Amino acid sequence: MEKMHGIFPALLTPFDQAGRIRKDVLRELVEFNIKKGVTGFYVCGSTAESFFLSADDRKAILETVADQAAGRCRLIAHIGHIDTLTAVDLALHAKSVGVDAISSVSPFYYNFSFDEIRQYYFDIEDAADVPMIIYNFPAFSKVNLTEDNIASFFDDDRFIALKNTSSDFFLLERLAHRYPGKTYFNGYDEMFLSGLAAGADGAIGSTFNVMAEKFIRIQKLFEENRMAEAQEEQRKANNIIAAMCRVGVMAAEKALLCSMGFDFGIARRPFRALSEEEIKYLEEVWRTNS
Ligand code: MN9
């Protein structure tokens, strides 16, 4: 498979007051980002609050996004779950929808051994055989995949890419050098430029829902060797991300989308809703850095 490139928002999920998915608003978010020129979407990742959702809800979200995108961009379906059977079911569904790739975080919570984690990925691939993107996210999953762990997948052609939500750029550089034919996605948006320097081909991230244009520009400037301008753009994005981190990233992204006119609602409990002052603070930081 040809390498992927560019910016993929990890789509947020809009909910109504009762916690039901607002498919109409999801369609608007997809349209908003396709118009900005994103390469594709990462559907039902952590940013989508996927671990709160039923398998049926996750399937409905993927179908809605695929229908709206209508072949205009790439689609990656995150099918990760701590239960292999559910992950396989989601992978088979994603295959039937026609995604470009699937992706999964390592199964978490029960402190699985690496052999169990490895088997989880191979069970999915043996059942569904859809190109797989390994999602390394040690801070949340508490599973830290090493270079050799990832290499043990990359020797198999079905494993096409890594999404590295970690500040371990040494890991990224080593793998990009060892397996140049695989695709490397940077995970922390605030470190995108560092990821590019280490060999990333693109990025999957939550803040791209609201400001994809900044990251499309950072990558373009980097590729044109215009480093000072790329750093300046990353700095502006980071002023916004720092404010988001202060109040809660997903809640902040949803609040900013509401300020832009999307009826996005709030994150599901136990995530808390933001106060009026927090929303004003975010809007102010947004205005001064846009
Ligand atoms: O993987 C995202 N991680 C989560 C990517 O959403 C948990 C990032 O986009 C971060 O949200 C972002 C802010 O730290 O970089």
PDB file of N, CA, C and O and ligand atoms in Angstrom, residues 10 46-47 135 137 140 163 165 186-191 204-208 241 245 249-250 253, ligand 1:
ATOM      1  N   ALA A  10      -9.060  13.452  14.219  1.00  0.00           N
ATOM      2  CA  ALA A  10      -9.686  12.344  14.962  1.00  0.00           C
ATOM      3  C   ALA A  10     -11.048  12.896  15.371  1.00  0.00           C
ATOM      4  O   ALA A  10     -11.145  13.722  16.288  1.00  0.00           O
ATOM      5  N   SER A  46     -10.133   7.673  20.440  1.00  0.00           N
ATOM      6  CA  SER A  46     -10.400   8.120  21.825  1.00  0.00           C
ATOM      7  C   SER A  46     -11.137   9.453  21.817  1.00  0.00           C
ATOM      8  O   SER A  46     -12.019   9.688  22.655  1.00  0.00           O
ATOM      9  N   THR A  47     -10.785  10.322  20.864  1.00  0.00           N
ATOM     10  CA  THR A  47     -11.417  11.642  20.772  1.00  0.00           C
ATOM     11  C   THR A  47     -12.924  11.550  20.525  1.00  0.00           C
ATOM     12  O   THR A  47     -13.676  12.453  20.880  1.00  0.00           O
ATOM     13  N   TYR A 135      -1.752   1.719  17.111  1.00  0.00           N
ATOM     14  CA  TYR A 135      -1.914   2.975  17.847  1.00  0.00           C
ATOM     15  C   TYR A 135      -1.193   2.854  19.186  1.00  0.00           C
ATOM     16  O   TYR A 135      -1.670   2.162  20.085  1.00  0.00           O
ATOM     17  N   PHE A 137      -0.210   4.560  22.494  1.00  0.00           N
ATOM     18  CA  PHE A 137      -0.650   5.691  23.314  1.00  0.00           C
ATOM     19  C   PHE A 137      -0.415   5.358  24.790  1.00  0.00           C
ATOM     20  O   PHE A 137      -1.347   5.096  25.555  1.00  0.00           O
ATOM     21  N   PHE A 140      -2.401   7.000  28.033  1.00  0.00           N
ATOM     22  CA  PHE A 140      -3.777   6.603  28.355  1.00  0.00           C
ATOM     23  C   PHE A 140      -3.910   5.087  28.497  1.00  0.00           C
ATOM     24  O   PHE A 140      -4.583   4.599  29.393  1.00  0.00           O
ATOM     25  N   LYS A 163       0.561   5.005  14.620  1.00  0.00           N
ATOM     26  CA  LYS A 163       0.117   6.310  15.134  1.00  0.00           C
ATOM     27  C   LYS A 163       0.775   6.427  16.495  1.00  0.00           C
ATOM     28  O   LYS A 163       0.472   5.658  17.407  1.00  0.00           O
ATOM     29  N   THR A 165       1.201   8.409  19.640  1.00  0.00           N
ATOM     30  CA  THR A 165       0.822   9.468  20.566  1.00  0.00           C
ATOM     31  C   THR A 165       1.719   9.329  21.787  1.00  0.00           C
ATOM     32  O   THR A 165       1.367   8.715  22.800  1.00  0.00           O
ATOM     33  N   ASN A 186       2.083  11.278  13.534  1.00  0.00           N
ATOM     34  CA  ASN A 186       2.349  11.893  14.824  1.00  0.00           C
ATOM     35  C   ASN A 186       1.036  11.956  15.625  1.00  0.00           C
ATOM     36  O   ASN A 186      -0.029  12.157  15.046  1.00  0.00           O
ATOM     37  N   GLY A 187       1.132  11.790  16.945  1.00  0.00           N
ATOM     38  CA  GLY A 187      -0.090  11.769  17.763  1.00  0.00           C
ATOM     39  C   GLY A 187      -0.357  13.028  18.563  1.00  0.00           C
ATOM     40  O   GLY A 187      -1.491  13.503  18.600  1.00  0.00           O
ATOM     41  N   TYR A 188       0.647  13.600  19.211  1.00  0.00           N
ATOM     42  CA  TYR A 188       0.400  14.827  19.988  1.00  0.00           C
ATOM     43  C   TYR A 188       0.501  16.028  19.060  1.00  0.00           C
ATOM     44  O   TYR A 188       1.582  16.350  18.551  1.00  0.00           O
ATOM     45  N   ASP A 189      -0.601  16.722  18.882  1.00  0.00           N
ATOM     46  CA  ASP A 189      -0.660  17.837  17.929  1.00  0.00           C
ATOM     47  C   ASP A 189       0.351  18.936  18.288  1.00  0.00           C
ATOM     48  O   ASP A 189       0.922  19.574  17.406  1.00  0.00           O
ATOM     49  N   GLU A 190       0.539  19.135  19.614  1.00  0.00           N
ATOM     50  CA  GLU A 190       1.433  20.188  20.082  1.00  0.00           C
ATOM     51  C   GLU A 190       2.903  19.890  19.757  1.00  0.00           C
ATOM     52  O   GLU A 190       3.768  20.734  19.917  1.00  0.00           O
ATOM     53  N   MET A 191       3.181  18.664  19.307  1.00  0.00           N
ATOM     54  CA  MET A 191       4.551  18.282  18.949  1.00  0.00           C
ATOM     55  C   MET A 191       4.626  17.854  17.479  1.00  0.00           C
ATOM     56  O   MET A 191       5.501  17.082  17.095  1.00  0.00           O
ATOM     57  N   ILE A 204      -2.524  12.434  13.098  1.00  0.00           N
ATOM     58  CA  ILE A 204      -3.917  12.170  13.463  1.00  0.00           C
ATOM     59  C   ILE A 204      -4.105  12.887  14.791  1.00  0.00           C
ATOM     60  O   ILE A 204      -3.324  12.661  15.719  1.00  0.00           O
ATOM     61  N   GLY A 205      -5.098  13.768  14.888  1.00  0.00           N
ATOM     62  CA  GLY A 205      -5.197  14.499  16.142  1.00  0.00           C
ATOM     63  C   GLY A 205      -6.566  15.084  16.403  1.00  0.00           C
ATOM     64  O   GLY A 205      -7.376  15.263  15.489  1.00  0.00           O
ATOM     65  N   SER A 206      -6.802  15.395  17.668  1.00  0.00           N
ATOM     66  CA  SER A 206      -8.118  15.880  18.072  1.00  0.00           C
ATOM     67  C   SER A 206      -8.290  17.375  17.804  1.00  0.00           C
ATOM     68  O   SER A 206      -9.376  17.813  17.438  1.00  0.00           O
ATOM     69  N   THR A 207      -7.202  18.148  17.977  1.00  0.00           N
ATOM     70  CA  THR A 207      -7.380  19.605  17.818  1.00  0.00           C
ATOM     71  C   THR A 207      -7.607  19.985  16.345  1.00  0.00           C
ATOM     72  O   THR A 207      -8.045  21.085  16.058  1.00  0.00           O
ATOM     73  N   PHE A 208      -7.321  19.043  15.431  1.00  0.00           N
ATOM     74  CA  PHE A 208      -7.548  19.316  14.000  1.00  0.00           C
ATOM     75  C   PHE A 208      -9.040  19.493  13.697  1.00  0.00           C
ATOM     76  O   PHE A 208      -9.384  20.072  12.677  1.00  0.00           O
ATOM     77  N   ILE A 241      -3.654  25.112  22.224  1.00  0.00           N
ATOM     78  CA  ILE A 241      -3.669  23.773  22.851  1.00  0.00           C
ATOM     79  C   ILE A 241      -3.371  23.872  24.353  1.00  0.00           C
ATOM     80  O   ILE A 241      -3.979  23.156  25.159  1.00  0.00           O
ATOM     81  N   CYS A 245      -5.686  22.330  27.192  1.00  0.00           N
ATOM     82  CA  CYS A 245      -5.223  21.384  28.217  1.00  0.00           C
ATOM     83  C   CYS A 245      -5.586  21.871  29.622  1.00  0.00           C
ATOM     84  O   CYS A 245      -5.859  21.071  30.512  1.00  0.00           O
ATOM     85  N   VAL A 249      -9.243  18.882  27.144  1.00  0.00           N
ATOM     86  CA  VAL A 249      -9.076  19.027  25.694  1.00  0.00           C
ATOM     87  C   VAL A 249     -10.385  18.797  24.921  1.00  0.00           C
ATOM     88  O   VAL A 249     -10.797  19.636  24.114  1.00  0.00           O
ATOM     89  N   MET A 250     -11.047  17.669  25.155  1.00  0.00           N
ATOM     90  CA  MET A 250     -12.251  17.382  24.346  1.00  0.00           C
ATOM     91  C   MET A 250     -13.382  18.357  24.648  1.00  0.00           C
ATOM     92  O   MET A 250     -14.081  18.811  23.740  1.00  0.00           O
ATOM     93  N   GLU A 253     -12.554  21.528  22.796  1.00  0.00           N
ATOM     94  CA  GLU A 253     -12.783  21.440  21.344  1.00  0.00           C
ATOM     95  C   GLU A 253     -14.279  21.531  21.045  1.00  0.00           C
ATOM     96  O   GLU A 253     -14.696  22.218  20.097  1.00  0.00           O
TER      97      GLU A 253
HETATM   98  O1  MN9 B   1      -3.958  11.100  19.594  1.00  0.00           O
HETATM   99  C1  MN9 B   1      -4.897  13.067  20.567  1.00  0.00           C
HETATM  100  N1  MN9 B   1      -5.068  12.423  21.814  1.00  0.00           N
HETATM  101  C2  MN9 B   1      -6.266  12.387  22.437  1.00  0.00           C
HETATM  102  C3  MN9 B   1      -4.200  12.221  19.560  1.00  0.00           C
HETATM  103  O2  MN9 B   1      -7.219  12.950  22.038  1.00  0.00           O
HETATM  104  C4  MN9 B   1      -6.399  11.643  23.694  1.00  0.00           C
HETATM  105  C5  MN9 B   1      -4.187  14.425  20.546  1.00  0.00           C
HETATM  106  O3  MN9 B   1      -4.729  15.101  19.461  1.00  0.00           O
HETATM  107  C6  MN9 B   1      -4.345  15.259  21.805  1.00  0.00           C
HETATM  108  O4  MN9 B   1      -5.689  15.404  22.145  1.00  0.00           O
HETATM  109  C7  MN9 B   1      -3.775  16.666  21.633  1.00  0.00           C
HETATM  110  C8  MN9 B   1      -3.786  17.466  22.930  1.00  0.00           C
HETATM  111  O5  MN9 B   1      -2.875  16.931  23.858  1.00  0.00           O
HETATM  112  O6  MN9 B   1      -2.482  16.594  21.133  1.00  0.00           O
END
